[in-house]
PDB file of C-alpha atoms and ligand atoms in Angstrom:
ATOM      1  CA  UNK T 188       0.000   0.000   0.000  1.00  0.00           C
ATOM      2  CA  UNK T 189       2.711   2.574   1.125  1.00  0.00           C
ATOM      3  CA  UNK T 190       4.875   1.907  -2.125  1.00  0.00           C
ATOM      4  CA  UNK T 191       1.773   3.264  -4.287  1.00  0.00           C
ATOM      5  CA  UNK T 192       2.442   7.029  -5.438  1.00  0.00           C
ATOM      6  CA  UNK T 193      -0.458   9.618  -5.383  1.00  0.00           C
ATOM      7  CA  UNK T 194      -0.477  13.238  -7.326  1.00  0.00           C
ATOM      8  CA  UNK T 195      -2.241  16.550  -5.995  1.00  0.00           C
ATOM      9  CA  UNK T 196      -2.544  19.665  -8.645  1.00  0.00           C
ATOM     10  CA  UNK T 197      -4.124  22.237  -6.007  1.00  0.00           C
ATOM     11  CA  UNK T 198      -4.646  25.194  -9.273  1.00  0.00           C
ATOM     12  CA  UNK T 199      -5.232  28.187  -7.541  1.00  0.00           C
ATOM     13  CA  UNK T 200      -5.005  32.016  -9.626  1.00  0.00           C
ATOM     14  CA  UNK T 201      -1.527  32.587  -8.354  1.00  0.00           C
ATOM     15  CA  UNK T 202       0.397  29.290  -7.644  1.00  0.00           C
ATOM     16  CA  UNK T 203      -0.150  25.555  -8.563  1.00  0.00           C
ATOM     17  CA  UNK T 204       0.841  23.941  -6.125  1.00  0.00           C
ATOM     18  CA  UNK T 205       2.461  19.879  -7.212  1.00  0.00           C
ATOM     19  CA  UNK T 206       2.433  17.433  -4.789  1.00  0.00           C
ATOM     20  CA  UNK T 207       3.063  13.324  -3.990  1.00  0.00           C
ATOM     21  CA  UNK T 208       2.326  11.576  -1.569  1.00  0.00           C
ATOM     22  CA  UNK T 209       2.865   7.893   0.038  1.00  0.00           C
ATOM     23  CA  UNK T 210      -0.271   5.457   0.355  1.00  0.00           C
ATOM     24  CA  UNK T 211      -0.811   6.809   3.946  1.00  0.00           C
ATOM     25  CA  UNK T 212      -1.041  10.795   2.474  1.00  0.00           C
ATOM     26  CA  UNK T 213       2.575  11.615   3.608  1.00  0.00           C
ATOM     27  CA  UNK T 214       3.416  14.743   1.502  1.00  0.00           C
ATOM     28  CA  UNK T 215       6.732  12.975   0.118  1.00  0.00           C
ATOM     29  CA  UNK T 216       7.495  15.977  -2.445  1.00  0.00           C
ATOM     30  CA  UNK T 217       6.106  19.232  -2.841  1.00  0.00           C
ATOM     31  CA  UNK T 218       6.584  21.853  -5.290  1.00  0.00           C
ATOM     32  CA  UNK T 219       4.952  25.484  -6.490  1.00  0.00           C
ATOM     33  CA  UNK T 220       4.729  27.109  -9.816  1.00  0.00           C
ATOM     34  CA  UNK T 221       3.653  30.106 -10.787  1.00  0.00           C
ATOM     35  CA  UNK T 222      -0.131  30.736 -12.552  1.00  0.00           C
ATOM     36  CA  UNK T 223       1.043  32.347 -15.978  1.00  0.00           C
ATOM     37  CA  UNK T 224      -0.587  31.087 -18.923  1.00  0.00           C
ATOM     38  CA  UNK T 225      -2.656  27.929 -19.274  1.00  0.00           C
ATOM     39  CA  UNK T 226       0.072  26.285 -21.362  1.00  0.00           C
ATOM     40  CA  UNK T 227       3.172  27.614 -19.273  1.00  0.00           C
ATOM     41  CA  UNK T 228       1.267  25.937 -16.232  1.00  0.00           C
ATOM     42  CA  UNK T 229       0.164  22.938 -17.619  1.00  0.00           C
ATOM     43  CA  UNK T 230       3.359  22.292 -19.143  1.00  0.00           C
ATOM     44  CA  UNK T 231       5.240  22.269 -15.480  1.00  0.00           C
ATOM     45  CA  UNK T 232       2.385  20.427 -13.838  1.00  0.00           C
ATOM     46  CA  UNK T 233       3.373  17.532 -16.682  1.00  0.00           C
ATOM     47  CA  UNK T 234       6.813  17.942 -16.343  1.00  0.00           C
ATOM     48  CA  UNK T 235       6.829  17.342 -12.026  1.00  0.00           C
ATOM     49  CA  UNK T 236       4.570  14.587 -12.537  1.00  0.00           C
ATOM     50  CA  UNK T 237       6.688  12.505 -15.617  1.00  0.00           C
ATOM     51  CA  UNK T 238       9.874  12.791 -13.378  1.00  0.00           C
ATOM     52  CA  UNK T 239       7.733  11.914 -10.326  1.00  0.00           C
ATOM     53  CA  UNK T 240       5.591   9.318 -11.519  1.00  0.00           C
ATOM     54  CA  UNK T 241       2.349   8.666  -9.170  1.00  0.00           C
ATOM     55  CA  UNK T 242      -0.301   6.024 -10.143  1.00  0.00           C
ATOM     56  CA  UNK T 243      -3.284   8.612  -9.901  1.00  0.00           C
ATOM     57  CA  UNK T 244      -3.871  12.153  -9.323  1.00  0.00           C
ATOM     58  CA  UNK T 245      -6.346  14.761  -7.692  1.00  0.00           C
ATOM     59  CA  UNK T 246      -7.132  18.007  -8.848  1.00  0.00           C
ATOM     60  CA  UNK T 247      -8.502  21.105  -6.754  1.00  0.00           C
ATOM     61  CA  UNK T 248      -9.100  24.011  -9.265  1.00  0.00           C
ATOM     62  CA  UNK T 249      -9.985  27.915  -8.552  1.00  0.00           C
ATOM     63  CA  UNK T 250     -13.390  28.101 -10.558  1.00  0.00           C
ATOM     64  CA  UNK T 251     -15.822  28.160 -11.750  1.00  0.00           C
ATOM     65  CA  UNK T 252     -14.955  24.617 -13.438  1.00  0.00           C
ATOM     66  CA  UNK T 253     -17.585  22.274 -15.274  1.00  0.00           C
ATOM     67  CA  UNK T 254     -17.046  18.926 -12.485  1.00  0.00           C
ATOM     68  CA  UNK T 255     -19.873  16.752 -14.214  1.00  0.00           C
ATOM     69  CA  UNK T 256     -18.197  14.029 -15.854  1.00  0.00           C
ATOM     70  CA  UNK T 257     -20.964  13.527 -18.452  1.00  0.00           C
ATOM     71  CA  UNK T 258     -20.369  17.011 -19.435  1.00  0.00           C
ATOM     72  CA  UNK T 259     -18.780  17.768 -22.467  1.00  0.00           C
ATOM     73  CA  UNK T 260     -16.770  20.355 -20.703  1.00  0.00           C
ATOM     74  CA  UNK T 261     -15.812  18.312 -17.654  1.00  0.00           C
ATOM     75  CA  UNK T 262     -12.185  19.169 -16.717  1.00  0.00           C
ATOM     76  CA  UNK T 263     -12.612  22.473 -18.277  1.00  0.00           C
ATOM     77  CA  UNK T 264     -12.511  26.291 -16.163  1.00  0.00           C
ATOM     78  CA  UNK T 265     -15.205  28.445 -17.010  1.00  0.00           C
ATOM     79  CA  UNK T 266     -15.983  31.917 -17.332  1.00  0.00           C
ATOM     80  CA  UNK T 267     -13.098  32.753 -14.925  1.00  0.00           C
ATOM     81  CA  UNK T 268     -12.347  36.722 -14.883  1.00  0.00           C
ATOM     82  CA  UNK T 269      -8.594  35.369 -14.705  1.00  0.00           C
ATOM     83  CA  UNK T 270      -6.680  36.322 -17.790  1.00  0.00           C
ATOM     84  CA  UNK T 271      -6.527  33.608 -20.029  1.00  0.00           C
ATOM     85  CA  UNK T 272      -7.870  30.629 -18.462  1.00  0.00           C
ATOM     86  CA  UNK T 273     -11.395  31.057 -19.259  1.00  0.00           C
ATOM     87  CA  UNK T 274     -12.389  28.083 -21.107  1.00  0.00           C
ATOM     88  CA  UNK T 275      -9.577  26.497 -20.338  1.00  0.00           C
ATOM     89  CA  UNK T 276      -9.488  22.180 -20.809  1.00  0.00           C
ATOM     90  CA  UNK T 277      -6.974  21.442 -17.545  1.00  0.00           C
ATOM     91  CA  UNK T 278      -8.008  17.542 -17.598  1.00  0.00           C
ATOM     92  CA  UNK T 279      -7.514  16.584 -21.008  1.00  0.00           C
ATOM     93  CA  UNK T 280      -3.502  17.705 -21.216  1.00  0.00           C
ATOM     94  CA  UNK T 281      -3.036  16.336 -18.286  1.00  0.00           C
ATOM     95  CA  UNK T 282      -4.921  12.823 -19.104  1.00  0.00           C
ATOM     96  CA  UNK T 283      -2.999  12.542 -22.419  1.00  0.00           C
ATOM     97  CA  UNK T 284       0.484  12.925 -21.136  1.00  0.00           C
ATOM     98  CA  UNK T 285       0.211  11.081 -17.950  1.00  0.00           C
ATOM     99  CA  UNK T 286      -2.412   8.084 -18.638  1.00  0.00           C
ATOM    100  CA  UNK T 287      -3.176   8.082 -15.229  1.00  0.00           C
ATOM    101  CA  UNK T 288      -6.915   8.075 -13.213  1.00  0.00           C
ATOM    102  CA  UNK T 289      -7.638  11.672 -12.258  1.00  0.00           C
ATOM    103  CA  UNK T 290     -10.014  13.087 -10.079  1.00  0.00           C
ATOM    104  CA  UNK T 291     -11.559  16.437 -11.039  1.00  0.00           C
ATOM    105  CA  UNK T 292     -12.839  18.933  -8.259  1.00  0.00           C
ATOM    106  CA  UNK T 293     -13.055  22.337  -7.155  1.00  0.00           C
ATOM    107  CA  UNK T 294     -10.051  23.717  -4.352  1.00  0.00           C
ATOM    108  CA  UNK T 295     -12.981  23.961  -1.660  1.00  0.00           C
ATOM    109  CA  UNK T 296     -14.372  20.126  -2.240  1.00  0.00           C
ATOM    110  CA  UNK T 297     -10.450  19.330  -2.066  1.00  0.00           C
ATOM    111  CA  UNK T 298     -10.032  20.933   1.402  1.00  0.00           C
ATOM    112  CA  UNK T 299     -13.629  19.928   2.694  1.00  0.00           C
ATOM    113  CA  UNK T 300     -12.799  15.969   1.417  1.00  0.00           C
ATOM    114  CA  UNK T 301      -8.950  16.646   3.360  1.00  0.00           C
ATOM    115  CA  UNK T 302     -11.141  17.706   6.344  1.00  0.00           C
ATOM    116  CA  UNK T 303     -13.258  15.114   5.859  1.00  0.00           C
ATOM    117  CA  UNK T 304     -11.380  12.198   5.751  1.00  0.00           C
ATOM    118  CA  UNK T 305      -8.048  13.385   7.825  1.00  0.00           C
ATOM    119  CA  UNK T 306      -9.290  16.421   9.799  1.00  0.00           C
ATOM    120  CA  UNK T 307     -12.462  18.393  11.520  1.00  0.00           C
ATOM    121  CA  UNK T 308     -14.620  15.236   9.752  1.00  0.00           C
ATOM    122  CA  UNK T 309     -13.047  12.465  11.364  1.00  0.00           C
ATOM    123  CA  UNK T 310     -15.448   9.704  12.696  1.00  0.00           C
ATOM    124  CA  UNK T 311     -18.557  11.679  11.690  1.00  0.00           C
ATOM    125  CA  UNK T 312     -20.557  10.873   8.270  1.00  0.00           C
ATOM    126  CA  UNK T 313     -21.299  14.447   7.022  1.00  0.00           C
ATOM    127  CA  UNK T 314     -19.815  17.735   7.284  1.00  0.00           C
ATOM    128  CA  UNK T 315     -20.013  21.038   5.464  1.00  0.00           C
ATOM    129  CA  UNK T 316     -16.824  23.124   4.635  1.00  0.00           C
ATOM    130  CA  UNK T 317     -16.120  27.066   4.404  1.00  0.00           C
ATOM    131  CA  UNK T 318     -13.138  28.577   3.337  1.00  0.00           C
ATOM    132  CA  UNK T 319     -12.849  32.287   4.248  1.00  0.00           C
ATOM    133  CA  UNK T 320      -9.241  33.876   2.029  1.00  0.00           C
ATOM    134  CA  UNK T 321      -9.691  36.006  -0.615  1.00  0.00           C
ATOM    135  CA  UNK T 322     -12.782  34.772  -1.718  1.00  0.00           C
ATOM    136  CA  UNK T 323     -15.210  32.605   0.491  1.00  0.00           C
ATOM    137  CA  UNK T 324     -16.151  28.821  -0.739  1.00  0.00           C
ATOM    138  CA  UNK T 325     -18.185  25.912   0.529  1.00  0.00           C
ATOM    139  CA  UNK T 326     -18.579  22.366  -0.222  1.00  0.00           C
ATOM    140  CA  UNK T 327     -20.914  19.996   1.541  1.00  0.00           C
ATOM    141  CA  UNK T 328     -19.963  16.123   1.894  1.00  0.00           C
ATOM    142  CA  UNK T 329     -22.390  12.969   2.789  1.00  0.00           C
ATOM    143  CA  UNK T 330     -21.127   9.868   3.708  1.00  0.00           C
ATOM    144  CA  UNK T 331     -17.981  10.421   1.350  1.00  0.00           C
ATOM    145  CA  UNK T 332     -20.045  11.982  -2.066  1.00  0.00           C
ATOM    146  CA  UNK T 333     -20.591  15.490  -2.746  1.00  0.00           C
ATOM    147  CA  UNK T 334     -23.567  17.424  -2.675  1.00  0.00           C
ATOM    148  CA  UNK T 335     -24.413  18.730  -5.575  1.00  0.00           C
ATOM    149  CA  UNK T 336     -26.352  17.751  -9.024  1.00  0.00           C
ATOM    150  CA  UNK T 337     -25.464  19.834 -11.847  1.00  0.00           C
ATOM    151  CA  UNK T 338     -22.809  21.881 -11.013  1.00  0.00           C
ATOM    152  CA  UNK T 339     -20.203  22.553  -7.742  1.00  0.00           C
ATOM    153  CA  UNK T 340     -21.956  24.645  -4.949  1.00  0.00           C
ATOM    154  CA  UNK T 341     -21.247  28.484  -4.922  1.00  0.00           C
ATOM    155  CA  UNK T 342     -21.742  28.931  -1.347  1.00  0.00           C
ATOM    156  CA  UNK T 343     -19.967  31.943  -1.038  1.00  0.00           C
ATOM    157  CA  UNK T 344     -22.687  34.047  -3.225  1.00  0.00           C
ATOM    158  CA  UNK T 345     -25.050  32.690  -0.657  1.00  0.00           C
ATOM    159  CA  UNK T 346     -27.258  35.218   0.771  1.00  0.00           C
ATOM    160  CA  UNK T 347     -26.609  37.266   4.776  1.00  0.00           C
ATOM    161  CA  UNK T 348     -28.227  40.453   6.127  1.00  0.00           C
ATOM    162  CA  UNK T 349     -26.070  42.557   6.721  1.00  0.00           C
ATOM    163  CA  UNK T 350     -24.537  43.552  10.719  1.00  0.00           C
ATOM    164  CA  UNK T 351     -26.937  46.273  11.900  1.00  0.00           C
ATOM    165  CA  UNK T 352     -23.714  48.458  12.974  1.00  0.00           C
ATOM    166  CA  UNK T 353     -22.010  47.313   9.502  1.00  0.00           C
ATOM    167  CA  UNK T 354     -22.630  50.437   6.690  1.00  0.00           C
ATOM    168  CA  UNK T 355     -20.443  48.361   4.338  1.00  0.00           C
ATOM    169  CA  UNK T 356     -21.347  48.362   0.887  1.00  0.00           C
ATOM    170  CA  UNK T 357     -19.680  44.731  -0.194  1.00  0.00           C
ATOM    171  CA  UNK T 358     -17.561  43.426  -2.325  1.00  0.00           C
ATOM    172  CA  UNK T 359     -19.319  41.427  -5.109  1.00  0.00           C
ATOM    173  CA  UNK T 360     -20.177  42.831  -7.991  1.00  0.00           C
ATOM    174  CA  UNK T 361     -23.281  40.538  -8.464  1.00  0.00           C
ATOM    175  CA  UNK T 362     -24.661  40.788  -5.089  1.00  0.00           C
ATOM    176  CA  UNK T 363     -23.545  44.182  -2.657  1.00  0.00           C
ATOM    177  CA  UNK T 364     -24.019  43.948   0.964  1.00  0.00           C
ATOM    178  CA  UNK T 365     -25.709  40.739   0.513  1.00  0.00           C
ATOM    179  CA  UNK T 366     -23.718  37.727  -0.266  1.00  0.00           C
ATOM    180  CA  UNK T 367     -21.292  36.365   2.512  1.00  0.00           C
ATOM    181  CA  UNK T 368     -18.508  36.516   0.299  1.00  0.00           C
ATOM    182  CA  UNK T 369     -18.853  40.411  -0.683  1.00  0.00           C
ATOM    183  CA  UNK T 370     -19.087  40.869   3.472  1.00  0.00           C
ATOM    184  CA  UNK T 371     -16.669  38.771   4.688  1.00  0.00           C
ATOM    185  CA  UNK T 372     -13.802  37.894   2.725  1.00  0.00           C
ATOM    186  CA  UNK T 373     -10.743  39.120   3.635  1.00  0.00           C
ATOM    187  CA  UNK T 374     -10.568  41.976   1.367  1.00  0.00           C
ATOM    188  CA  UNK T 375     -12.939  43.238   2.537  1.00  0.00           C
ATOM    189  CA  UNK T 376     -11.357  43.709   5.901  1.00  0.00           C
ATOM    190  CA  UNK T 377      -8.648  46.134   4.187  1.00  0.00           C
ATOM    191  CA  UNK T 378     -11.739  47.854   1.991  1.00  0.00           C
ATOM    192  CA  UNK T 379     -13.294  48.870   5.507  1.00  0.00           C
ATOM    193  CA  UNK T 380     -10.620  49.388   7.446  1.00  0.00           C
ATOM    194  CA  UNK T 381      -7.731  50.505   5.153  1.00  0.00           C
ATOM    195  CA  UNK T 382      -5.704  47.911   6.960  1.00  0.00           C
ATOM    196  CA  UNK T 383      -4.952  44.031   6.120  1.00  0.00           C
ATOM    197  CA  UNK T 384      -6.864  41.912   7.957  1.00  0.00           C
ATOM    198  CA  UNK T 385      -3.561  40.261   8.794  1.00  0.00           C
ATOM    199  CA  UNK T 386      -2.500  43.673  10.696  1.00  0.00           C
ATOM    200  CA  UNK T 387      -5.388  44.498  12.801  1.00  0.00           C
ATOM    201  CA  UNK T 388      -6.391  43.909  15.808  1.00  0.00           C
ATOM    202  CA  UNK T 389      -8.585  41.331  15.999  1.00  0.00           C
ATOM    203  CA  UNK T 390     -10.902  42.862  18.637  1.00  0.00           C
ATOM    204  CA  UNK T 391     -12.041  45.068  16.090  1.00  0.00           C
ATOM    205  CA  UNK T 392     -15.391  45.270  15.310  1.00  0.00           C
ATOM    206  CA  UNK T 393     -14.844  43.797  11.274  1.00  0.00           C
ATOM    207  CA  UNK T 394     -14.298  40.345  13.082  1.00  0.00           C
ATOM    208  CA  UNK T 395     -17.739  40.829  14.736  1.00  0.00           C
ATOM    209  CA  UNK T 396     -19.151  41.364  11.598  1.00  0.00           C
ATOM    210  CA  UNK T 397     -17.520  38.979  10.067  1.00  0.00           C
ATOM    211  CA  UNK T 398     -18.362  36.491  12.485  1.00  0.00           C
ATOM    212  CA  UNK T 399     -21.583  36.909  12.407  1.00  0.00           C
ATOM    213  CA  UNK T 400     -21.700  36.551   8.486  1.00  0.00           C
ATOM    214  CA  UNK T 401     -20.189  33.354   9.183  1.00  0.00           C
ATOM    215  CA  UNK T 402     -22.684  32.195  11.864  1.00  0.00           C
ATOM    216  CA  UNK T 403     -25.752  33.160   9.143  1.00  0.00           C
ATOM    217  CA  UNK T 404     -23.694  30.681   7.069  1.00  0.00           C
ATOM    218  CA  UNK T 405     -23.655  27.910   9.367  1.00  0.00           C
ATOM    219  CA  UNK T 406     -27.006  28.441  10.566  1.00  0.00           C
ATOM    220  CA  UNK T 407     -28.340  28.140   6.883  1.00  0.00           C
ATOM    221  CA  UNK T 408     -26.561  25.475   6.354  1.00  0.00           C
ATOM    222  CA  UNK T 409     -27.899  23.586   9.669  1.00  0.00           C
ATOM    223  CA  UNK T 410     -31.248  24.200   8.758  1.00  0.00           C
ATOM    224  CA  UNK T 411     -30.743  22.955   4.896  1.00  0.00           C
ATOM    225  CA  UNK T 412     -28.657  20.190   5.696  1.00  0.00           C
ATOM    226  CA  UNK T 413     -28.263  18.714   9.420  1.00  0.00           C
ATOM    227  CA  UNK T 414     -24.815  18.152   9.035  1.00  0.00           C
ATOM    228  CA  UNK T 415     -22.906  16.630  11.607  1.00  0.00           C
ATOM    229  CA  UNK T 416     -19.809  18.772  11.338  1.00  0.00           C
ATOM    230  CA  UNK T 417     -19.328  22.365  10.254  1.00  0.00           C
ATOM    231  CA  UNK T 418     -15.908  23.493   9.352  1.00  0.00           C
ATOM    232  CA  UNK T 419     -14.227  26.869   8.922  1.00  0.00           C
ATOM    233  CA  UNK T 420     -11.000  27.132   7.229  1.00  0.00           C
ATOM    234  CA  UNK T 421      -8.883  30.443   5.186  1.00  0.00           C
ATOM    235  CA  UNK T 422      -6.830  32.661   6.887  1.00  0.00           C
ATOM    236  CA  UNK T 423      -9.769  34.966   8.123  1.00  0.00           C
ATOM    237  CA  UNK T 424     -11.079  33.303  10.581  1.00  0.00           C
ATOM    238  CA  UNK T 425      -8.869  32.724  13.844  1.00  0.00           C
ATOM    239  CA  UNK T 426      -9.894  30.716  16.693  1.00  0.00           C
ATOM    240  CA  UNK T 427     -10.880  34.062  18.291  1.00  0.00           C
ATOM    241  CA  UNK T 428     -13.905  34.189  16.261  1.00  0.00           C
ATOM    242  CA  UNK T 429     -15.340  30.777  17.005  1.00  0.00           C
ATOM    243  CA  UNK T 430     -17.128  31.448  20.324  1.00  0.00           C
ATOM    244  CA  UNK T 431     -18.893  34.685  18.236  1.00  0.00           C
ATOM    245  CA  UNK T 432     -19.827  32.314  15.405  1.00  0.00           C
ATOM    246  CA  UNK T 433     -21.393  29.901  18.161  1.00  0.00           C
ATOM    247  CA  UNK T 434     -22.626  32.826  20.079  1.00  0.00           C
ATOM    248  CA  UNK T 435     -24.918  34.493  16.850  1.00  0.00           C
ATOM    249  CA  UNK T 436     -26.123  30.496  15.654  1.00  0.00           C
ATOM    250  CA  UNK T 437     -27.720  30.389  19.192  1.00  0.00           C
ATOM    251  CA  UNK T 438     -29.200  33.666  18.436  1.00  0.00           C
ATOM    252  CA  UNK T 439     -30.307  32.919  14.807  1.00  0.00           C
ATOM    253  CA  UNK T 440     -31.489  29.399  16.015  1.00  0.00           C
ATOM    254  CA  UNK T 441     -33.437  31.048  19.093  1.00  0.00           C
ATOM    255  CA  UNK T 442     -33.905  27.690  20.439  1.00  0.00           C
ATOM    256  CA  UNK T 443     -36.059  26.611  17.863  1.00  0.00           C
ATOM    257  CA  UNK T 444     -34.154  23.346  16.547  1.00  0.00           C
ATOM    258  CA  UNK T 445     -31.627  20.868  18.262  1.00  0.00           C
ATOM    259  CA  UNK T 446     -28.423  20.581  17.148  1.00  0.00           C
ATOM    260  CA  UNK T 447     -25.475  18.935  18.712  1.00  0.00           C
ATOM    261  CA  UNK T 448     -23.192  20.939  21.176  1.00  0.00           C
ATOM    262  CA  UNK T 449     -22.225  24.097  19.482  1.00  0.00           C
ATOM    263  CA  UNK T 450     -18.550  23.470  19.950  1.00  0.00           C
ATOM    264  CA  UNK T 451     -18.825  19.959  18.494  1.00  0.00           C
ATOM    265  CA  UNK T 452     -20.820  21.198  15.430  1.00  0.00           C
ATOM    266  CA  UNK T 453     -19.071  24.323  14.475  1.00  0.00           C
ATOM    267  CA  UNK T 454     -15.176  23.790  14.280  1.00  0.00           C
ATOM    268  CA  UNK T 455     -12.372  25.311  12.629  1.00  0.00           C
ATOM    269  CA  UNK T 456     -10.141  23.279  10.359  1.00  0.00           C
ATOM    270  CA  UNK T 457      -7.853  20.518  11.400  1.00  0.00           C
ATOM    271  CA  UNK T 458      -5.577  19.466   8.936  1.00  0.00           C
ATOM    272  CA  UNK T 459      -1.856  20.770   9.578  1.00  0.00           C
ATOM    273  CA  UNK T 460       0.092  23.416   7.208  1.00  0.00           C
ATOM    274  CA  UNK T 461      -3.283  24.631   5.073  1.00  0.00           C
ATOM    275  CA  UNK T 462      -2.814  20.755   3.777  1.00  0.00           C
ATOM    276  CA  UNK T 463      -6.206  20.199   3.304  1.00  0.00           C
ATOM    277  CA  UNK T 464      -6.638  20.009  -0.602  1.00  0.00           C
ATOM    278  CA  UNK T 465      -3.451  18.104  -0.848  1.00  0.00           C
ATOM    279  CA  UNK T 466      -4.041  14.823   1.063  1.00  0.00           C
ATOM    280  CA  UNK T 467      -7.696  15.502  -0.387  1.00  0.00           C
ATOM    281  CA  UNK T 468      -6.743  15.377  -3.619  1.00  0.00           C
ATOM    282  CA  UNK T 469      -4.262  12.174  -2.514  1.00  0.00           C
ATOM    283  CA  UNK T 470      -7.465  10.496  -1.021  1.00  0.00           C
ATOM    284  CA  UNK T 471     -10.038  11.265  -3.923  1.00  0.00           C
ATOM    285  CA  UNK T 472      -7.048  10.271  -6.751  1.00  0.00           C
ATOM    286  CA  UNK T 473      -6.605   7.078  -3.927  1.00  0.00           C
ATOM    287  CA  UNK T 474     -10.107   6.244  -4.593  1.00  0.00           C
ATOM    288  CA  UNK T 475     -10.266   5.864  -8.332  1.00  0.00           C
ATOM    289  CA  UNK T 476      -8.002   2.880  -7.813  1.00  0.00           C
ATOM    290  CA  UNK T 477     -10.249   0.866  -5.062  1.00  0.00           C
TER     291      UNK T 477
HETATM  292 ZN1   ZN Y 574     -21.902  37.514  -4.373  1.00  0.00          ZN
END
């Protein structure tokens, strides 16, 4: 089992980032290359994985991507606004010079399977995932499939009301003050405050905000799904902000439905080093050989 090789391609807008691990989702090599053009990128990604041979691979794109296999786009980017890549085929290059299984997924499902299966969503059969970075993404897992019918969730575009203290105007061009990701992603934190969320203090009142965008976002998803696990990962959120996330569910729930101790159900992330969407990618790639 440990001798088998397995690939990760985690294609974000700025870096790839190559990976292979052992059978047991070891990160045994690890290696970044710039985002440039479509061709540039896809050409390294080959290159890494011909001189590192693994016997399938994972992919966790930036999006939006077509992830229905009976698509005739599967494996392709879509409209992306980033230069270049819109329309973009990642799978097929890939599939032609390696010959290899590959999984095909969004950078969210990625993480929320890593959580899933290594982290937060150990011993539990469902779990719901948020990433809070530059932009905000969710994915939803049951009993190891993703939710989802015709396309990958957008869960970031979901709809919040906005803090009553909080004159923001948001972010997203689509949606104003009323999407979670146009109130609560981390640029937004600089956009209000002139300073990087990274910089500032964290009892400032953004993170209350913010927190309370992210407990609307939990709540929702409660009440849609019942999942057994929530999950917040990014470099937003710090563990600060958990007992206000926990704090505003109770509020929104107003003791209307059970739910499972708030500090059992709404977690941050749990895999080491932001390696989420790596061993995720391992494990999903791991699973087109069972
Ligand atoms: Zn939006």
């Amino acid at each position: 089992m440990s001798e088998i090789r397995l690939g990760s391609i985690e294609a974000g807008g700025t870096k790839f980032v190559l990976a292979v691990t052992d059978g047991d989702y070891n990160v045994l090599l690890r290696k970044r290359v710039p985002t440039t053009t479509p061709e540039d990128t896809l050409a390294a990604a080959i290159e890494f994985f011909m001189a590192h041979p693994v016997a399938a691979l994972g992919i966790g794109s930036f999006g939006p991507i077509d992830i229905m296999p009976d698509s005739p786009t599967y494996g392709h980017i879509l409209k992306t606004p980033k230069q270049g890549w819109a329309d973009t085929d990642v799978l097929d290059p890939l599939r032609a010079a390696l010959d290899i299984p590959i999984a095909f997924t969004t950078d969210v499902n990625a993480s929320a399977y890593g959580e899933y299966k290594f982290g937060a969503g150990r011993g539990v059969n469902s779990l719901v995932y948020f990433t809070i970075g530059t932009g905000i993404g969710g994915g939803a897992i049951q009993n190891g499939q993703f939710i989802g019918g015709v396309a990958h969730s957008e869960m970031g575009h979901a709809p919040v009301i906005a803090h009553p203290d909080d004159d923001f105007a948001g972010l997203c061009p689509f949606h104003g003050n009323r999407c979670f990701e146009g109130m609560a992603a981390g640029p937004t934190i600089e956009a209000r405050t002139g300073i990087p969320g990274e910089k500032l203090d964290r009892s400032n009142p953004v993170f209350d905000y913010i927190s309370y965008y992210a407990a609307q976002m939990a709540y929702s998803a409660y009440v849609n799904l019942a999942p057994a696990r929530i999950v917040f990962g990014g470099s937003v959120l710090s563990d600060a902000e958990l007992p206000k996330i926990r704090k505003y569910f109770a509020q929104l729930n107003n003791g209307y439905v059970q739910h499972p101790a708030l500090d059992e159900l709404i977690v941050r992330s749990q895999v080491p080093d932001n390696g989420s969407a790596t061993v995720g990618d391992a494990a999903l790639a791991q699973n087109l050989l069972a």
